[in-house]
PDB file of C-alpha atoms in Angstrom:
ATOM      1  CA  ASN A  16      20.954 -72.884 -50.091  1.00 39.00           C
ATOM      2  CA  PRO A  17      19.351 -71.718 -46.819  1.00 49.00           C
ATOM      3  CA  VAL A  18      21.382 -70.181 -44.058  1.00 54.00           C
ATOM      4  CA  LYS A  19      21.613 -72.579 -41.153  1.00 58.00           C
ATOM      5  CA  ALA A  20      22.159 -70.596 -37.991  1.00 64.00           C
ATOM      6  CA  TRP A  21      20.805 -70.195 -34.535  1.00 78.00           C
ATOM      7  CA  ILE A  22      20.589 -67.287 -32.187  1.00 82.00           C
ATOM      8  CA  LYS A  23      21.046 -67.642 -28.446  1.00 84.00           C
ATOM      9  CA  ILE A  24      20.486 -64.894 -25.880  1.00 84.00           C
ATOM     10  CA  ASP A  25      22.129 -65.659 -22.537  1.00 82.00           C
ATOM     11  CA  ARG A  26      20.918 -64.467 -19.151  1.00 78.00           C
ATOM     12  CA  ASP A  27      23.826 -61.977 -19.065  1.00 81.00           C
ATOM     13  CA  GLY A  28      22.598 -60.367 -22.301  1.00 79.00           C
ATOM     14  CA  THR A  29      25.274 -61.872 -24.547  1.00 85.00           C
ATOM     15  CA  VAL A  30      23.899 -62.825 -27.953  1.00 88.00           C
ATOM     16  CA  THR A  31      25.576 -65.665 -29.831  1.00 88.00           C
ATOM     17  CA  LEU A  32      25.168 -66.378 -33.516  1.00 87.00           C
ATOM     18  CA  ALA A  33      26.161 -69.888 -34.557  1.00 84.00           C
ATOM     19  CA  TYR A  34      26.368 -70.230 -38.343  1.00 81.00           C
ATOM     20  CA  ASN A  35      27.202 -72.840 -40.963  1.00 79.00           C
ATOM     21  CA  LYS A  36      29.831 -70.927 -42.931  1.00 79.00           C
ATOM     22  CA  SER A  37      33.612 -71.252 -42.643  1.00 76.00           C
ATOM     23  CA  GLU A  38      35.813 -68.343 -41.644  1.00 74.00           C
ATOM     24  CA  MET A  39      38.724 -68.482 -44.064  1.00 76.00           C
ATOM     25  CA  GLY A  40      40.141 -65.036 -43.359  1.00 76.00           C
ATOM     26  CA  GLN A  41      37.523 -63.177 -45.387  1.00 82.00           C
ATOM     27  CA  GLY A  42      35.831 -61.697 -42.318  1.00 85.00           C
ATOM     28  CA  ILE A  43      32.498 -63.518 -42.225  1.00 85.00           C
ATOM     29  CA  SER A  44      32.864 -64.193 -38.498  1.00 87.00           C
ATOM     30  CA  SER A  45      32.253 -60.459 -38.152  1.00 90.00           C
ATOM     31  CA  ALA A  46      30.163 -59.714 -41.244  1.00 91.00           C
ATOM     32  CA  LEU A  47      27.459 -62.284 -40.471  1.00 90.00           C
ATOM     33  CA  PRO A  48      26.930 -61.237 -36.844  1.00 91.00           C
ATOM     34  CA  MET A  49      26.935 -57.588 -37.979  1.00 94.00           C
ATOM     35  CA  ILE A  50      23.928 -58.363 -40.174  1.00 94.00           C
ATOM     36  CA  LEU A  51      22.147 -60.034 -37.270  1.00 91.00           C
ATOM     37  CA  ALA A  52      23.138 -57.283 -34.818  1.00 94.00           C
ATOM     38  CA  GLU A  53      21.735 -54.651 -37.145  1.00 95.00           C
ATOM     39  CA  GLU A  54      18.226 -56.050 -37.322  1.00 95.00           C
ATOM     40  CA  LEU A  55      18.188 -57.276 -33.735  1.00 94.00           C
ATOM     41  CA  ALA A  56      19.271 -53.815 -32.518  1.00 94.00           C
ATOM     42  CA  LEU A  57      22.251 -55.069 -30.527  1.00 93.00           C
ATOM     43  CA  ASP A  58      25.265 -53.434 -28.986  1.00 89.00           C
ATOM     44  CA  TRP A  59      28.189 -54.887 -31.001  1.00 89.00           C
ATOM     45  CA  LYS A  60      30.140 -55.588 -27.793  1.00 86.00           C
ATOM     46  CA  THR A  61      27.480 -58.079 -26.639  1.00 87.00           C
ATOM     47  CA  VAL A  62      27.588 -60.197 -29.816  1.00 89.00           C
ATOM     48  CA  GLN A  63      29.520 -63.466 -29.920  1.00 87.00           C
ATOM     49  CA  VAL A  64      29.954 -65.847 -32.820  1.00 85.00           C
ATOM     50  CA  GLU A  65      30.648 -69.551 -33.182  1.00 83.00           C
ATOM     51  CA  HIS A  66      30.573 -72.204 -35.857  1.00 78.00           C
ATOM     52  CA  ALA A  67      27.576 -74.513 -35.861  1.00 76.00           C
ATOM     53  CA  PRO A  68      28.551 -78.042 -34.837  1.00 74.00           C
ATOM     54  CA  LEU A  69      29.252 -80.493 -37.634  1.00 72.00           C
ATOM     55  CA  ASP A  70      25.861 -82.070 -38.189  1.00 70.00           C
ATOM     56  CA  PRO A  71      23.757 -82.976 -41.251  1.00 69.00           C
ATOM     57  CA  ALA A  72      21.079 -80.633 -39.843  1.00 67.00           C
ATOM     58  CA  HIS A  73      23.416 -77.738 -40.676  1.00 62.00           C
ATOM     59  CA  ALA A  74      23.644 -78.579 -44.363  1.00 63.00           C
ATOM     60  CA  GLY A  75      25.867 -76.468 -46.528  1.00 65.00           C
ATOM     61  CA  GLN A  76      28.633 -76.041 -43.982  1.00 68.00           C
ATOM     62  CA  GLY A  77      31.493 -74.508 -45.848  1.00 69.00           C
ATOM     63  CA  THR A  78      32.491 -71.451 -47.780  1.00 71.00           C
ATOM     64  CA  GLY A  79      33.129 -70.929 -51.439  1.00 71.00           C
ATOM     65  CA  GLY A  80      32.628 -68.552 -54.310  1.00 73.00           C
ATOM     66  CA  SER A  81      32.523 -65.493 -52.054  1.00 76.00           C
ATOM     67  CA  GLY A  82      28.871 -66.254 -51.332  1.00 81.00           C
ATOM     68  CA  SER A  83      28.672 -66.336 -47.534  1.00 83.00           C
ATOM     69  CA  VAL A  84      27.634 -62.726 -47.007  1.00 86.00           C
ATOM     70  CA  ALA A  85      25.615 -62.416 -50.215  1.00 86.00           C
ATOM     71  CA  GLY A  86      23.704 -65.611 -49.512  1.00 85.00           C
ATOM     72  CA  SER A  87      23.224 -64.902 -45.814  1.00 87.00           C
ATOM     73  CA  PHE A  88      22.418 -61.187 -45.919  1.00 92.00           C
ATOM     74  CA  THR A  89      18.644 -61.295 -46.332  1.00 93.00           C
ATOM     75  CA  PRO A  90      17.984 -64.495 -44.334  1.00 90.00           C
ATOM     76  CA  LEU A  91      20.000 -63.198 -41.356  1.00 91.00           C
ATOM     77  CA  ARG A  92      18.272 -59.835 -41.530  1.00 94.00           C
ATOM     78  CA  LYS A  93      14.892 -61.566 -41.490  1.00 94.00           C
ATOM     79  CA  ALA A  94      15.934 -63.823 -38.591  1.00 91.00           C
ATOM     80  CA  GLY A  95      17.160 -60.834 -36.574  1.00 93.00           C
ATOM     81  CA  ALA A  96      14.015 -58.858 -37.367  1.00 95.00           C
ATOM     82  CA  ALA A  97      11.813 -61.800 -36.344  1.00 94.00           C
ATOM     83  CA  VAL A  98      13.565 -62.136 -32.978  1.00 93.00           C
ATOM     84  CA  ARG A  99      13.401 -58.353 -32.489  1.00 96.00           C
ATOM     85  CA  GLU A 100       9.645 -58.398 -33.133  1.00 97.00           C
ATOM     86  CA  MET A 101       9.179 -61.261 -30.648  1.00 96.00           C
ATOM     87  CA  LEU A 102      11.117 -59.356 -27.975  1.00 96.00           C
ATOM     88  CA  ILE A 103       9.108 -56.202 -28.632  1.00 98.00           C
ATOM     89  CA  ALA A 104       5.860 -58.182 -28.413  1.00 98.00           C
ATOM     90  CA  ALA A 105       6.947 -59.705 -25.088  1.00 98.00           C
ATOM     91  CA  ALA A 106       7.784 -56.269 -23.679  1.00 98.00           C
ATOM     92  CA  ALA A 107       4.549 -54.746 -24.956  1.00 98.00           C
ATOM     93  CA  THR A 108       2.583 -57.528 -23.275  1.00 98.00           C
ATOM     94  CA  ARG A 109       4.410 -56.971 -19.986  1.00 97.00           C
ATOM     95  CA  TRP A 110       3.723 -53.231 -20.125  1.00 98.00           C
ATOM     96  CA  ALA A 111       0.189 -53.682 -21.541  1.00 98.00           C
ATOM     97  CA  VAL A 112       0.950 -51.343 -24.461  1.00 98.00           C
ATOM     98  CA  LYS A 113       0.874 -51.699 -28.235  1.00 97.00           C
ATOM     99  CA  PRO A 114       4.044 -53.160 -29.827  1.00 97.00           C
ATOM    100  CA  GLU A 115       4.188 -50.262 -32.282  1.00 96.00           C
ATOM    101  CA  ASP A 116       4.655 -47.923 -29.296  1.00 98.00           C
ATOM    102  CA  CYS A 117       7.880 -49.738 -28.363  1.00 98.00           C
ATOM    103  CA  GLU A 118      11.368 -49.550 -29.853  1.00 97.00           C
ATOM    104  CA  ALA A 119      14.323 -51.946 -29.803  1.00 97.00           C
ATOM    105  CA  LEU A 120      17.689 -50.305 -29.237  1.00 95.00           C
ATOM    106  CA  SER A 121      21.075 -51.559 -27.964  1.00 93.00           C
ATOM    107  CA  GLY A 122      19.842 -54.902 -26.664  1.00 93.00           C
ATOM    108  CA  ALA A 123      16.718 -53.591 -24.952  1.00 96.00           C
ATOM    109  CA  VAL A 124      13.113 -52.689 -25.668  1.00 98.00           C
ATOM    110  CA  TRP A 125      12.030 -49.189 -24.773  1.00 98.00           C
ATOM    111  CA  HIS A 126       8.602 -47.657 -24.165  1.00 98.00           C
ATOM    112  CA  GLY A 127       9.194 -44.014 -23.460  1.00 95.00           C
ATOM    113  CA  LYS A 128      11.612 -44.046 -20.528  1.00 96.00           C
ATOM    114  CA  GLU A 129      10.761 -47.614 -19.524  1.00 97.00           C
ATOM    115  CA  LYS A 130      13.336 -50.206 -20.548  1.00 97.00           C
ATOM    116  CA  LEU A 131      13.556 -53.985 -20.501  1.00 97.00           C
ATOM    117  CA  ASP A 132      16.810 -55.686 -21.490  1.00 95.00           C
ATOM    118  CA  TYR A 133      16.535 -58.613 -23.884  1.00 94.00           C
ATOM    119  CA  ARG A 134      17.727 -60.978 -21.147  1.00 91.00           C
ATOM    120  CA  GLU A 135      14.612 -60.023 -19.151  1.00 94.00           C
ATOM    121  CA  LEU A 136      12.362 -60.801 -22.111  1.00 95.00           C
ATOM    122  CA  VAL A 137      13.911 -63.840 -23.732  1.00 91.00           C
ATOM    123  CA  GLU A 138      11.911 -66.474 -21.839  1.00 92.00           C
ATOM    124  CA  SER A 139       8.523 -64.889 -22.524  1.00 95.00           C
ATOM    125  CA  ALA A 140       9.503 -64.050 -26.116  1.00 94.00           C
ATOM    126  CA  ALA A 141      10.449 -67.695 -26.733  1.00 91.00           C
ATOM    127  CA  GLN A 142       6.842 -68.675 -25.966  1.00 95.00           C
ATOM    128  CA  LEU A 143       5.498 -66.498 -28.791  1.00 96.00           C
ATOM    129  CA  PRO A 144       4.920 -67.708 -32.343  1.00 95.00           C
ATOM    130  CA  ILE A 145       7.786 -66.981 -34.738  1.00 93.00           C
ATOM    131  CA  PRO A 146       6.732 -64.228 -37.155  1.00 94.00           C
ATOM    132  CA  ASP A 147       6.469 -64.941 -40.874  1.00 93.00           C
ATOM    133  CA  PHE A 148       9.961 -64.208 -42.226  1.00 89.00           C
ATOM    134  CA  GLU A 149       8.470 -62.809 -45.420  1.00 91.00           C
ATOM    135  CA  LYS A 150       6.482 -60.194 -43.494  1.00 94.00           C
ATOM    136  CA  VAL A 151       8.856 -58.981 -40.761  1.00 95.00           C
ATOM    137  CA  PRO A 152       9.732 -55.307 -41.099  1.00 94.00           C
ATOM    138  CA  LEU A 153      13.380 -54.771 -42.038  1.00 96.00           C
ATOM    139  CA  LYS A 154      15.328 -51.616 -41.282  1.00 96.00           C
ATOM    140  CA  LYS A 155      15.974 -49.194 -44.104  1.00 96.00           C
ATOM    141  CA  PRO A 156      19.687 -48.733 -44.945  1.00 95.00           C
ATOM    142  CA  ALA A 157      19.507 -45.121 -43.707  1.00 95.00           C
ATOM    143  CA  GLU A 158      18.713 -46.559 -40.237  1.00 94.00           C
ATOM    144  CA  PHE A 159      21.764 -48.854 -40.123  1.00 95.00           C
ATOM    145  CA  ARG A 160      23.959 -48.384 -37.046  1.00 93.00           C
ATOM    146  CA  VAL A 161      26.130 -51.504 -37.352  1.00 94.00           C
ATOM    147  CA  ILE A 162      26.323 -52.511 -41.017  1.00 94.00           C
ATOM    148  CA  GLY A 163      28.923 -50.406 -42.791  1.00 91.00           C
ATOM    149  CA  GLN A 164      30.616 -49.217 -39.609  1.00 92.00           C
ATOM    150  CA  PRO A 165      34.322 -49.811 -38.868  1.00 92.00           C
ATOM    151  CA  LEU A 166      33.816 -52.194 -35.942  1.00 92.00           C
ATOM    152  CA  PRO A 167      36.473 -54.516 -34.477  1.00 91.00           C
ATOM    153  CA  ARG A 168      36.457 -57.980 -36.049  1.00 90.00           C
ATOM    154  CA  LYS A 169      35.339 -60.802 -33.777  1.00 88.00           C
ATOM    155  CA  ASP A 170      38.038 -63.249 -34.948  1.00 87.00           C
ATOM    156  CA  ILE A 171      41.152 -61.125 -34.433  1.00 88.00           C
ATOM    157  CA  PRO A 172      41.676 -61.585 -30.655  1.00 89.00           C
ATOM    158  CA  SER A 173      41.766 -65.409 -30.839  1.00 88.00           C
ATOM    159  CA  LYS A 174      44.018 -65.332 -33.899  1.00 87.00           C
ATOM    160  CA  THR A 175      46.503 -63.036 -32.210  1.00 92.00           C
ATOM    161  CA  ASP A 176      46.552 -64.655 -28.769  1.00 95.00           C
ATOM    162  CA  GLY A 177      46.860 -68.202 -30.140  1.00 91.00           C
ATOM    163  CA  SER A 178      43.525 -69.498 -28.853  1.00 90.00           C
ATOM    164  CA  ALA A 179      41.923 -69.911 -32.310  1.00 84.00           C
ATOM    165  CA  ILE A 180      41.463 -73.533 -33.330  1.00 81.00           C
ATOM    166  CA  PHE A 181      42.350 -74.378 -36.908  1.00 78.00           C
ATOM    167  CA  GLY A 182      41.936 -77.686 -38.742  1.00 76.00           C
ATOM    168  CA  LEU A 183      45.501 -78.665 -37.893  1.00 80.00           C
ATOM    169  CA  ASP A 184      44.724 -78.233 -34.175  1.00 84.00           C
ATOM    170  CA  VAL A 185      41.739 -80.592 -34.065  1.00 83.00           C
ATOM    171  CA  ARG A 186      42.062 -83.870 -32.215  1.00 88.00           C
ATOM    172  CA  VAL A 187      39.174 -86.326 -31.879  1.00 90.00           C
ATOM    173  CA  PRO A 188      38.935 -89.654 -30.043  1.00 94.00           C
ATOM    174  CA  GLY A 189      40.313 -92.507 -32.122  1.00 95.00           C
ATOM    175  CA  MET A 190      41.892 -90.148 -34.614  1.00 93.00           C
ATOM    176  CA  VAL A 191      44.383 -91.782 -36.957  1.00 92.00           C
ATOM    177  CA  TYR A 192      47.058 -90.203 -39.116  1.00 87.00           C
ATOM    178  CA  ALA A 193      48.059 -91.079 -42.633  1.00 88.00           C
ATOM    179  CA  MET A 194      50.481 -89.943 -45.253  1.00 87.00           C
ATOM    180  CA  VAL A 195      51.024 -90.616 -48.913  1.00 90.00           C
ATOM    181  CA  ALA A 196      53.997 -92.972 -49.350  1.00 90.00           C
ATOM    182  CA  ARG A 197      55.560 -92.463 -52.746  1.00 91.00           C
ATOM    183  CA  CYS A 198      57.398 -95.162 -54.595  1.00 90.00           C
ATOM    184  CA  PRO A 199      61.171 -94.619 -54.252  1.00 86.00           C
TER     185      PRO A 199
END
């Protein structure tokens, strides 16, 4: 069951992960973006998360059997690594240097003391071919700066300030209500 997600980098540098799993209190709205943030070399504060819209293209929407993180771990790492490599390639082209002489760190690509934020690179990186997910270099666990760290969960603020939307809160045009009427 493939992970259906997309990654968006806004002009302000905010990175949003939209994913097809349901947050049911188990913490995947933080765990999944942590995986992406690790490989994409992001500052945790710049990462946002949202549910993918209900659409057949996002097959497998739901959560069950404690499989969201286990099933998403490697695919999200590869997706983050692929985007990181595209951003590095875009920066290397701009600087006319080799990609292997550049490093991604905290939402930017560095070459020595030169720095380009991801937001400055996203348009040119989007024009590049997507790397083969089976060949992108993944970080070694000893290099992890996000995964395994006690970072603030992304879902807690909306749950505590009342802005989180739960199933009971949803209203759609033409919505009807029903109830089971039992025989007296």
